[in-house]
Coordinates of C-alpha atoms in Angstrom, one line a residue:
M620 CA 0.1 -0.1 0.1
P621 CA 1.3 3.7 -0.7
T622 CA 2.7 5.2 2.3
E623 CA 0.9 8.3 1.0
Y624 CA -2.6 6.7 1.3
V625 CA -1.8 5.0 5.0
L626 CA -1.0 8.8 6.2
F627 CA -4.0 10.3 4.6
L628 CA -6.0 7.8 6.1
L629 CA -4.5 8.5 9.6
I630 CA -5.2 12.4 9.4
F631 CA -8.5 12.1 8.4
P632 CA -10.4 8.9 9.9
S633 CA -13.5 10.1 9.5
L634 CA -13.3 9.5 6.2
S635 CA -12.9 5.6 6.6
V636 CA -15.8 5.2 8.6
G637 CA -19.2 4.1 6.6
C638 CA -23.0 5.0 7.0
C639 CA -23.4 2.2 9.5
G640 CA -20.4 3.5 11.7
S641 CA -21.0 3.9 15.2
Q642 CA -19.4 7.4 15.2
W643 CA -22.6 8.8 13.6
E644 CA -22.2 12.5 14.6
N645 CA -25.3 13.9 17.1
K646 CA -26.7 17.0 15.5
A647 CA -28.8 17.3 18.6
H648 CA -25.9 18.4 20.4
Q649 CA -25.2 21.0 18.0
R650 CA -28.4 23.3 18.3
D651 CA -28.7 26.0 20.8
T652 CA -30.6 24.3 23.7
T653 CA -31.9 27.6 25.4
H654 CA -34.9 28.0 23.6
L655 CA -36.9 25.0 22.1
H656 CA -39.7 25.0 20.2
Y657 CA -41.6 21.7 19.4
R658 CA -44.6 20.9 17.5
A659 CA -46.9 17.5 17.8
V660 CA -50.0 16.1 16.3
E661 CA -53.0 16.0 17.8
G662 CA -53.9 12.6 19.0
E663 CA -50.2 11.4 18.2
T664 CA -47.6 10.1 20.9
F665 CA -45.1 12.5 22.2
T666 CA -42.0 12.3 24.4
M667 CA -40.5 15.2 26.3
P668 CA -37.4 16.4 24.6
C669 CA -34.1 15.5 26.8
I670 CA -31.1 17.8 26.9
I671 CA -28.3 15.9 29.0
S672 CA -26.1 17.9 30.8
S673 CA -23.7 17.2 34.1
N674 CA -25.6 13.4 33.9
Q675 CA -29.1 15.1 34.9
K676 CA -32.1 14.3 33.1
T677 CA -34.0 17.5 32.5
K678 CA -37.5 17.9 33.9
W679 CA -40.1 20.3 32.6
L680 CA -42.5 22.6 34.6
R681 CA -45.4 23.9 32.7
T682 CA -45.4 27.8 33.0
G683 CA -48.9 29.6 33.8
Q684 CA -50.4 32.5 32.8
G685 CA -48.2 35.6 33.8
G686 CA -45.2 33.5 33.9
E687 CA -45.9 31.9 37.6
E688 CA -45.6 28.5 38.0
N689 CA -48.2 25.7 37.2
K690 CA -49.4 23.5 40.3
D691 CA -49.4 20.7 38.0
P692 CA -46.4 18.2 38.5
P693 CA -43.2 18.3 36.4
Y694 CA -42.8 16.0 32.9
P695 CA -39.1 14.5 33.2
C696 CA -37.6 14.5 29.8
G697 CA -38.5 11.0 27.8
T698 CA -41.9 11.1 29.4
T699 CA -44.4 9.8 26.8
I700 CA -47.7 11.5 26.7
L701 CA -50.8 12.0 24.4
A702 CA -50.4 15.2 22.4
E703 CA -53.6 16.8 23.2
R704 CA -54.5 20.9 22.8
K705 CA -54.4 21.5 26.3
L706 CA -50.9 20.5 26.2
S707 CA -49.8 23.5 24.2
A708 CA -47.9 25.7 26.7
N709 CA -44.4 27.1 27.4
Y710 CA -42.6 24.8 30.0
T711 CA -39.1 25.7 32.2
D712 CA -36.7 23.4 33.4
L713 CA -36.4 23.2 37.4
T714 CA -33.1 25.1 36.6
R715 CA -35.0 28.0 34.8
K716 CA -32.3 28.1 32.4
R717 CA -33.9 26.4 29.4
I718 CA -37.7 27.1 28.0
L719 CA -39.6 24.5 25.9
V720 CA -42.5 25.9 24.0
L721 CA -44.8 23.2 23.1
E722 CA -47.6 23.6 20.2
V723 CA -49.9 20.6 19.2
V724 CA -51.5 21.2 15.9
E725 CA -54.5 19.5 14.3
K726 CA -54.2 16.4 12.2
P727 CA -53.3 17.4 8.6
T728 CA -56.1 16.8 5.8
S729 CA -53.9 16.5 2.9
R730 CA -53.9 12.8 1.4
C731 CA -50.2 12.3 2.1
F732 CA -50.9 12.4 5.9
Q733 CA -51.0 8.7 7.8
P734 CA -52.3 8.2 10.9
E735 CA -49.9 6.8 13.5
K736 CA -51.8 3.5 13.9
K737 CA -51.0 2.6 10.3
R738 CA -47.3 3.5 10.3
G739 CA -45.7 0.5 12.1
V740 CA -42.8 -1.2 10.8
T741 CA -41.5 -4.7 11.2
V742 CA -37.8 -5.3 10.6
L743 CA -36.2 -8.7 10.6
L744 CA -33.4 -9.8 12.8
A745 CA -30.1 -9.8 11.1
V746 CA -31.5 -8.4 7.9
G747 CA -31.0 -4.3 7.6
G748 CA -33.9 -2.3 7.6
K749 CA -34.8 1.2 7.1
L750 CA -37.8 3.7 9.1
T751 CA -39.2 6.7 7.0
C752 CA -40.2 9.6 8.6
P753 CA -43.7 10.1 8.6
D754 CA -45.0 12.0 5.8
F755 CA -41.7 12.8 4.8
T756 CA -42.5 12.8 0.9
C757 CA -45.3 15.9 2.1
S758 CA -42.0 18.4 2.4
N759 CA -38.8 18.8 0.4
N760 CA -37.1 19.5 3.7
T761 CA -34.4 16.7 4.5
D762 CA -33.2 17.7 7.8
V763 CA -34.3 15.2 9.9
T764 CA -32.6 13.9 13.4
W765 CA -34.0 10.6 14.8
Y766 CA -34.6 9.3 18.3
K767 CA -35.4 5.9 20.1
D768 CA -37.4 7.2 22.9
Y769 CA -35.6 9.8 24.1
I770 CA -31.7 8.8 23.0
P771 CA -30.4 9.9 19.7
V772 CA -29.6 6.8 17.2
N773 CA -26.0 7.5 17.2
T774 CA -25.7 5.2 19.8
F775 CA -27.2 2.4 17.2
D776 CA -25.6 0.5 14.4
S777 CA -27.5 2.7 12.1
C778 CA -27.1 5.9 9.7
E779 CA -29.5 8.5 8.6
E780 CA -29.8 10.1 4.9
E781 CA -32.3 12.0 3.4
G782 CA -34.8 11.5 6.3
V783 CA -34.5 7.6 6.2
L784 CA -33.2 5.7 9.0
R785 CA -31.1 2.8 8.2
L786 CA -30.3 0.2 10.4
C787 CA -27.4 -1.9 9.2
Q788 CA -28.2 -5.3 11.1
V789 CA -31.4 -5.7 12.9
R790 CA -31.3 -7.0 16.9
E791 CA -33.6 -7.0 19.3
A792 CA -32.5 -3.8 20.9
H793 CA -34.0 -1.9 17.8
Q794 CA -37.9 -2.8 18.8
G795 CA -39.4 0.2 20.6
L796 CA -40.8 3.7 19.7
Y797 CA -39.0 5.8 17.7
F798 CA -39.3 9.4 17.0
C799 CA -38.2 11.8 14.0
D800 CA -37.7 15.6 14.5
R801 CA -38.4 17.4 11.5
R802 CA -36.5 21.2 11.6
T803 CA -38.6 23.7 9.8
R804 CA -38.0 27.8 10.2
E805 CA -40.7 30.2 10.6
G806 CA -39.2 33.8 10.6
N807 CA -36.5 33.8 13.5
V808 CA -37.9 30.8 15.1
T809 CA -36.7 27.0 14.7
W810 CA -39.6 24.5 15.0
M811 CA -39.0 20.8 15.5
L812 CA -41.8 18.5 14.2
R813 CA -42.0 15.4 16.4
R814 CA -43.5 12.0 15.0
P815 CA -43.5 8.7 16.4
V816 CA -42.9 5.8 14.6
L817 CA -43.4 2.2 16.1
V818 CA -41.1 -0.5 15.1
K819 CA -41.2 -4.0 15.5
V820 CA -38.4 -7.0 15.0
G821 CA -39.8 -9.9 13.5
P822 CA -37.8 -13.5 13.0
R823 CA -35.6 -13.7 9.9
S824 CA -37.8 -15.4 7.2
T825 CA -36.5 -18.6 6.1
Q826 CA -38.5 -18.5 2.8
S827 CA -38.1 -16.5 0.1
Y828 CA -40.3 -16.4 -3.2
P829 CA -42.2 -14.2 -5.1
P830 CA -45.7 -13.1 -3.8
R831 CA -48.4 -15.6 -4.6
I832 CA -51.5 -14.2 -5.9
T833 CA -54.8 -16.6 -4.4
Y834 CA -57.4 -14.5 -5.7
P835 CA -58.6 -14.1 -8.4
V836 CA -58.0 -16.6 -11.0
D837 CA -55.9 -15.9 -13.9
N838 CA -57.8 -15.4 -17.5
N839 CA -61.0 -15.6 -15.2
M840 CA -64.5 -14.2 -15.9
E841 CA -66.2 -12.7 -13.1
E842 CA -70.0 -11.6 -13.1
V843 CA -71.4 -8.1 -12.7
E844 CA -74.8 -6.2 -12.7
L845 CA -74.9 -3.2 -14.8
G846 CA -75.9 0.0 -13.1
L847 CA -74.3 -1.6 -9.7
P848 CA -71.0 -0.8 -7.9
Y849 CA -68.3 -3.4 -7.8
N850 CA -65.3 -4.5 -6.2
L851 CA -62.2 -5.6 -7.8
T852 CA -60.4 -7.8 -5.0
C853 CA -57.3 -9.3 -4.8
E854 CA -55.6 -11.4 -2.3
V855 CA -51.8 -11.5 -1.9
F856 CA -49.6 -13.9 0.1
F857 CA -45.9 -12.5 1.1
P858 CA -43.3 -13.8 3.0
L859 CA -42.8 -11.6 5.7
E860 CA -41.2 -8.6 4.2
I861 CA -39.5 -5.4 5.9
E862 CA -42.3 -3.2 4.2
F863 CA -45.1 -3.2 6.9
F864 CA -47.7 -3.1 3.6
P865 CA -46.3 -4.4 0.3
K866 CA -48.0 -2.9 -2.8
V867 CA -50.4 -4.6 -4.7
V868 CA -52.2 -2.1 -7.6
W869 CA -54.9 -2.6 -10.2
Y870 CA -54.4 -1.9 -13.6
V871 CA -57.4 -1.0 -16.3
N872 CA -56.4 -2.2 -19.8
Y873 CA -58.9 -0.7 -22.1
N874 CA -60.0 -2.6 -25.2
G875 CA -58.2 -5.8 -23.9
N876 CA -54.9 -3.8 -25.0
K877 CA -52.5 -4.9 -22.0
E878 CA -49.8 -2.2 -23.2
N879 CA -52.5 0.4 -22.5
M880 CA -52.8 0.0 -18.8
T881 CA -54.0 2.7 -16.4
L882 CA -53.3 2.5 -12.3
L883 CA -57.1 2.7 -11.0
P884 CA -58.2 4.2 -7.6
L885 CA -57.1 1.8 -4.5
E886 CA -58.3 1.5 -1.1
E887 CA -56.5 1.2 2.1
P888 CA -55.1 -2.3 1.8
I889 CA -56.1 -4.9 4.2
K890 CA -53.1 -6.7 5.9
K891 CA -53.5 -10.2 7.8
R892 CA -51.0 -12.0 9.8
E893 CA -51.8 -15.5 8.7
I894 CA -48.9 -17.8 9.8
H895 CA -45.7 -16.7 11.9
E896 CA -43.6 -15.8 8.3
E897 CA -46.2 -15.0 5.8
I898 CA -49.0 -12.2 5.6
K899 CA -52.1 -11.8 3.4
I900 CA -52.7 -8.6 1.4
T901 CA -56.0 -7.8 0.2
Q902 CA -56.4 -4.6 -2.0
I903 CA -59.6 -3.3 -3.4
S904 CA -60.7 -0.9 -6.3
I905 CA -64.0 -0.1 -6.7
I906 CA -66.1 0.5 -9.6
K907 CA -68.8 3.0 -8.9
E908 CA -71.1 2.2 -11.3
V909 CA -70.5 -0.9 -13.9
T910 CA -71.1 0.4 -17.6
P911 CA -71.3 -1.6 -20.8
Q912 CA -67.6 -0.1 -21.4
H913 CA -66.4 -1.7 -18.4
L914 CA -67.1 -5.3 -19.9
N915 CA -64.8 -4.7 -22.9
H916 CA -61.7 -3.7 -20.7
M917 CA -59.5 -6.4 -18.8
Y918 CA -57.9 -5.8 -15.6
T919 CA -54.8 -6.4 -14.1
C920 CA -53.5 -7.0 -10.3
S921 CA -50.0 -6.9 -10.2
T922 CA -47.9 -7.1 -7.2
Q923 CA -44.0 -7.6 -6.6
N924 CA -41.1 -8.0 -4.1
T925 CA -37.3 -8.5 -3.8
D926 CA -37.9 -12.3 -5.2
G927 CA -40.3 -11.6 -8.2
S928 CA -43.5 -10.3 -9.1
S929 CA -47.0 -11.7 -10.1
S930 CA -49.8 -10.8 -11.7
V931 CA -53.2 -11.6 -12.9
T932 CA -55.7 -10.6 -15.5
I933 CA -59.7 -10.7 -15.5
K934 CA -62.2 -9.8 -17.5
L935 CA -65.9 -8.8 -16.5
K936 CA -69.0 -10.1 -17.9
R937 CA -72.7 -9.3 -17.4
K938 CA -74.6 -11.3 -14.6
I939 CA -78.0 -13.0 -16.0
K940 CA -80.4 -12.1 -13.6
V941 CA -82.3 -14.7 -11.9
I942 CA -86.3 -13.7 -11.6
W943 CA -86.1 -14.6 -7.9
P944 CA -90.1 -14.4 -7.2
C945 CA -90.5 -17.0 -9.5
L946 CA -87.9 -19.3 -8.4
V947 CA -87.9 -18.7 -4.7
A948 CA -90.8 -16.5 -3.5
Y949 CA -93.7 -18.1 -5.4
P950 CA -93.0 -21.5 -3.9
I951 CA -92.3 -20.3 -0.3
V952 CA -95.7 -18.4 -0.6
C953 CA -97.1 -21.4 -1.8
F954 CA -95.7 -23.5 0.8
L955 CA -96.6 -21.1 3.4
M956 CA -100.2 -21.1 2.0
L957 CA -100.2 -24.8 2.2
A958 CA -99.0 -25.0 5.5
M959 CA -101.5 -22.7 6.4
L960 CA -104.0 -24.5 4.9
G961 CA -103.1 -27.9 6.2
G962 CA -103.4 -25.9 9.8
I963 CA -106.5 -24.8 9.4
L964 CA -107.9 -28.4 7.9
H965 CA -106.0 -29.7 11.0
L966 CA -107.7 -27.3 13.6
K967 CA -111.2 -27.7 12.1
R968 CA -111.2 -31.1 10.5
L969 CA -114.1 -32.0 13.1
E970 CA -116.2 -29.0 11.9
L971 CA -115.7 -29.7 8.1
Q972 CA -116.4 -33.2 8.8
L973 CA -119.7 -32.2 10.3
I974 CA -120.6 -29.9 7.6
Y975 CA -119.8 -32.7 4.6
K976 CA -122.0 -35.0 6.4
S977 CA -124.8 -32.7 7.1
Y978 CA -125.1 -30.6 3.4
F979 CA -123.9 -33.0 1.5
Q980 CA -124.7 -36.2 2.5
Y981 CA -128.1 -36.1 3.8
G982 CA -129.9 -37.4 0.6
N983 CA -128.1 -40.6 0.4
H984 CA -130.0 -41.2 3.6
D985 CA -133.4 -40.7 2.4
T986 CA -134.5 -44.3 1.2
D987 CA -133.0 -45.8 3.9
E988 CA -135.2 -48.7 5.8
K989 CA -135.4 -47.2 9.3
Q990 CA -138.2 -47.8 12.0
F991 CA -138.5 -44.1 12.4
D992 CA -138.1 -41.0 10.3
V993 CA -137.8 -38.8 13.1
F994 CA -136.6 -38.8 17.0
L995 CA -137.5 -35.6 18.6
S996 CA -135.0 -34.8 21.5
Y997 CA -136.9 -31.5 23.6
V998 CA -137.0 -31.0 27.0
R999 CA -140.6 -30.5 28.5
S1000 CA -141.1 -26.6 29.7
P1001 CA -142.1 -26.6 33.3
S1002 CA -145.3 -25.1 32.5
P1003 CA -146.7 -26.6 29.4
V1004 CA -149.5 -24.8 27.6
K1005 CA -152.8 -25.7 27.8
M1006 CA -154.7 -25.9 24.6
S1007 CA -158.1 -27.4 24.7
E1008 CA -159.9 -26.5 21.2
G1009 CA -156.7 -24.2 20.3
F1010 CA -155.3 -26.1 18.1
S1011 CA -156.9 -27.9 14.8
L1012 CA -156.7 -29.1 11.3
S1013 CA -158.8 -27.0 9.2
S1014 CA -159.8 -27.6 5.6
K1015 CA -159.1 -25.2 2.5
S1016 CA -162.8 -23.5 2.8
G1017 CA -162.7 -23.2 6.5
S1018 CA -165.8 -22.9 8.9
S1019 CA -166.6 -20.3 12.0
K1020 CA -165.1 -22.8 14.1
D1021 CA -161.8 -22.7 12.5
V1022 CA -161.6 -19.0 12.9
E1023 CA -162.5 -18.9 16.5
A1024 CA -159.4 -21.8 17.0
C1025 CA -157.3 -19.9 14.9
Q1026 CA -157.8 -16.4 17.1
S1027 CA -157.1 -18.7 20.2
T1028 CA -153.9 -20.1 18.8
A1029 CA -152.9 -16.3 17.8
D1030 CA -153.6 -15.3 21.2
L1031 CA -151.0 -17.9 22.6
L1032 CA -148.6 -17.3 19.9
S1033 CA -148.5 -13.4 20.7
T1034 CA -147.4 -14.1 24.5
D1035 CA -143.9 -12.6 25.5
D1036 CA -143.8 -15.6 28.0
A1037 CA -140.4 -17.7 26.8
E1038 CA -141.9 -20.9 28.3
S1039 CA -145.0 -20.5 26.7
T1040 CA -143.7 -20.2 23.3
Q1041 CA -141.6 -23.2 23.9
G1042 CA -144.3 -25.3 25.6
L1043 CA -146.2 -24.2 22.5
L1044 CA -143.6 -25.6 20.1
E1045 CA -143.5 -29.1 21.9
M1046 CA -147.2 -29.3 21.4
L1047 CA -147.2 -28.2 17.6
L1048 CA -144.0 -30.1 16.4
P1049 CA -145.7 -33.7 17.2
Q1050 CA -149.1 -32.8 15.7
V1051 CA -147.6 -31.4 12.8
L1052 CA -144.7 -33.9 12.1
E1053 CA -147.5 -36.8 12.9
D1054 CA -151.0 -36.2 12.4
Q1055 CA -150.6 -33.4 9.7
W1056 CA -147.2 -34.4 7.8
G1057 CA -147.5 -38.2 8.4
Y1058 CA -143.8 -39.0 10.1
R1059 CA -143.2 -41.7 12.4
L1060 CA -141.9 -39.9 15.3
H1061 CA -140.2 -41.4 18.2
L1062 CA -140.6 -39.6 21.6
L1063 CA -138.6 -40.9 24.7
D1064 CA -141.4 -40.2 27.1
R1065 CA -143.7 -42.4 24.9
D1066 CA -142.2 -45.1 22.5
P1067 CA -139.3 -46.7 24.2
L1068 CA -140.1 -50.7 26.0
P1069 CA -140.5 -50.3 29.4
G1070 CA -137.5 -52.1 31.4
G1071 CA -134.9 -50.6 29.2
A1072 CA -131.8 -48.5 29.8
Y1073 CA -131.9 -44.9 29.2
T1074 CA -128.4 -44.5 27.3
N1075 CA -129.2 -47.8 25.2
D1076 CA -132.6 -46.7 24.5
V1077 CA -131.5 -43.3 23.2
V1078 CA -128.2 -44.7 21.0
L1079 CA -130.8 -47.6 19.4
A1080 CA -133.8 -45.1 18.8
I1081 CA -131.3 -42.6 17.2
A1082 CA -129.8 -45.4 15.0
R1083 CA -133.3 -46.9 14.1
S1084 CA -134.1 -43.0 12.9
R1085 CA -133.6 -41.3 9.9
M1086 CA -133.6 -38.0 11.4
L1087 CA -132.8 -36.3 14.8
I1088 CA -134.8 -32.8 15.5
C1089 CA -133.4 -31.2 18.7
V1090 CA -135.4 -28.3 20.1
L1091 CA -132.7 -26.2 21.8
S1092 CA -134.1 -24.1 24.6
A1093 CA -132.3 -23.0 28.0
D1094 CA -133.4 -25.8 29.9
Y1095 CA -132.2 -28.3 27.3
L1096 CA -128.8 -26.8 27.4
T1097 CA -128.7 -27.2 30.9
S1098 CA -130.1 -30.9 31.0
S1099 CA -127.5 -33.8 31.1
N1100 CA -129.9 -36.2 29.4
A1101 CA -131.1 -33.7 26.6
V1102 CA -126.9 -32.9 26.1
F1103 CA -126.3 -36.8 25.9
E1104 CA -129.1 -37.1 23.0
L1105 CA -127.6 -34.5 21.1
E1106 CA -123.7 -35.8 21.3
S1107 CA -125.1 -39.2 20.7
G1108 CA -126.6 -37.9 17.3
V1109 CA -123.5 -36.0 16.6
Q1110 CA -121.5 -39.4 17.3
A1111 CA -123.8 -41.1 15.0
L1112 CA -123.8 -38.1 12.1
L1113 CA -119.8 -39.1 12.4
Q1114 CA -120.7 -42.6 11.3
K1115 CA -121.4 -44.4 8.2
S1116 CA -125.0 -45.0 8.6
A1117 CA -125.4 -41.3 9.6
P1118 CA -128.9 -39.5 10.4
K1119 CA -129.8 -36.4 9.3
L1120 CA -129.5 -33.8 12.1
L1121 CA -131.6 -30.9 12.4
L1122 CA -131.1 -28.0 15.4
I1123 CA -134.6 -25.8 16.3
W1124 CA -133.5 -22.7 18.5
T1125 CA -136.1 -21.0 20.7
S1126 CA -136.0 -17.7 22.1
G1127 CA -133.4 -17.2 24.5
A1128 CA -131.4 -20.3 23.9
S1129 CA -128.8 -19.0 21.9
G1130 CA -128.2 -16.0 24.2
S1131 CA -127.6 -18.4 27.1
L1132 CA -124.8 -20.4 25.5
N1133 CA -121.7 -18.8 26.8
Q1134 CA -123.7 -19.2 30.5
V1135 CA -124.0 -22.9 30.5
D1136 CA -123.4 -24.8 33.4
P1137 CA -121.9 -27.3 33.4
P1138 CA -120.0 -26.3 30.4
L1139 CA -121.2 -28.2 27.0
P1140 CA -119.0 -31.1 25.4
A1141 CA -116.4 -29.9 23.1
L1142 CA -118.0 -32.0 20.5
V1143 CA -121.4 -30.5 21.3
Q1144 CA -120.0 -26.7 21.1
K1145 CA -118.4 -27.5 17.8
A1146 CA -121.5 -29.1 16.4
L1147 CA -123.7 -26.3 17.6
R1148 CA -121.6 -23.9 15.3
V1149 CA -122.1 -26.0 12.2
L1150 CA -125.2 -27.8 12.0
P1151 CA -128.4 -27.0 10.2
S1152 CA -130.8 -25.1 12.2
L1153 CA -133.7 -23.1 12.2
T1154 CA -134.9 -20.4 14.6
W1155 CA -138.5 -20.5 16.3
S1156 CA -140.6 -17.3 16.7
S1157 CA -143.8 -17.0 18.1
S1158 CA -144.0 -13.3 16.9
K1159 CA -145.6 -14.7 13.2
P1160 CA -148.7 -16.5 12.4
A1161 CA -148.2 -20.3 12.5
T1162 CA -149.6 -21.2 9.2
A1163 CA -148.3 -23.7 6.9
E1164 CA -147.0 -20.8 4.5
S1165 CA -144.9 -19.1 7.2
K1166 CA -140.8 -19.2 6.8
F1167 CA -140.2 -21.4 9.9
W1168 CA -142.7 -24.3 8.4
R1169 CA -141.6 -24.1 5.0
S1170 CA -138.1 -24.0 6.2
L1171 CA -138.9 -27.5 8.1
R1172 CA -140.8 -29.2 5.5
K1173 CA -137.7 -28.9 3.2
A1174 CA -135.4 -30.1 5.6
M1175 CA -137.4 -33.0 6.3
P1176 CA -136.3 -36.4 4.7
H1177 CA -138.3 -37.4 1.6
A1178 CA -140.7 -40.4 2.1
G1179 CA -141.4 -42.4 -0.9
S1180 CA -144.7 -44.2 -1.9
E1181 CA -143.5 -47.5 -0.5
T1182 CA -143.7 -45.7 3.1
G1183 CA -147.7 -45.5 2.8
F1184 CA -147.9 -42.1 4.9
S1185 CA -150.4 -39.6 4.4
H1186 CA -149.0 -36.5 2.9
T1187 CA -152.6 -35.3 2.0
A1188 CA -152.4 -32.1 4.4
S1189 CA -149.6 -30.8 2.6
S1190 CA -151.6 -27.5 1.5
T1191 CA -153.5 -27.6 4.5
K1192 CA -153.4 -24.6 6.6
L1193 CA -152.3 -24.7 10.6
C1194 CA -155.0 -21.9 11.1

């Protein structure tokens, strides 16, 4: 080695120290420390500056209005606090030799500003790393000083160039909170804008490979709907990088020409640590409204790292709209309607069965061979009506005696006594049905054979009759025997050889239905709501042409000529 070169290195040793040398000069010690002016961004982490002299750490005491000391406790240098507007004030150290002016400013609204939570940096052990002062690209100022906590970075194996702090070989000690001070000058005042950067040290990756794009698939067609927004999504896996957010971008290739590529607006990337040595980055670009022109273009997701690059290209196609009401809504509605109908049929099956038996099958039993035509069920009123000569069959010509009889009957019919009207119906029905219309009646107080059991007689008599007529009154509904006769008739109606069943309501019977004590059986309650019925009213003349008697005649079973019954009185007047 030439002697001149050796002497040159001995005279100027500083030139032999590289960027990563440990003799990096601390520019902080060259500044005037009598008056310090610092700025912090509201909501970010801030550490009180330190001036190390005589091995003593500075303690800052807030100065109140008028210069008097504030009663708040002092802030030792290196104290980490959250920057708030109320902290803007003047501070003096305990020796009163230095003044700190702290000003907390609002967050910048420019697009290049990046919040503190998104500025974290991960560096790898035994690998070089770099830290960039936040929002450094927003300004041309390159005068930046770096600290770790409150200690200048000249104590680390690192160097700084143009606002970037380079760590030559990352160690565990490099992990922590860093601050960069950017020097700006306003008039005669030099301000230091202090910004935090959180550094994490991760293990060195044992793998090295280009980024791996898992979605979308290359040369795939994705369906879109015209007039709606659509998200172009790209999911990429990276080996653990020094950069905290590896870059993933979307390009549009107009008219399918890959050489004519334009960068698309990008959303904030989403980072997720999948495994220890791999991270997943999701990058989205939003098409605000899909138009037919978008279907002619191609879209490319491109990404790269130090080991290579990857890209996929997709195309959009129009999504065929499916008529959901026809395929989904209508079957669901039909299913619900069927389920509802099935529930109603399940709950009302007994009532529906009684209606069907009463209204649609009664004609099938008109010609059945039965011993009786009508089983008449009623409860005699406590005060039966006495009618001697009060009722008679009259001919078409009439006579003075018939007129007197009709007048007597009309007087009875005009009474308001419910028991009298009930008793009148009890006397009229057997006479009209047997004597005038010629039907064979079965009356429990007249026709059963002596010595038989009551329940057996009722069941047997109903089975031998073509029709059951129940005269419903208040007394009938409270009589256990009468209710048993009605219930037996309803049960017989549900059998194959069902008799026809007719209810005749008298005045006051329907009004007392809810106050019946004891309550009626459930079968009887349902039957009373659906069975054919007539209402007896004594306020109208009892003539053969009256509505009640005409309706009753239509409801009676038809008797064929083989029965031999006399119906010669069909046109005869009751009065």
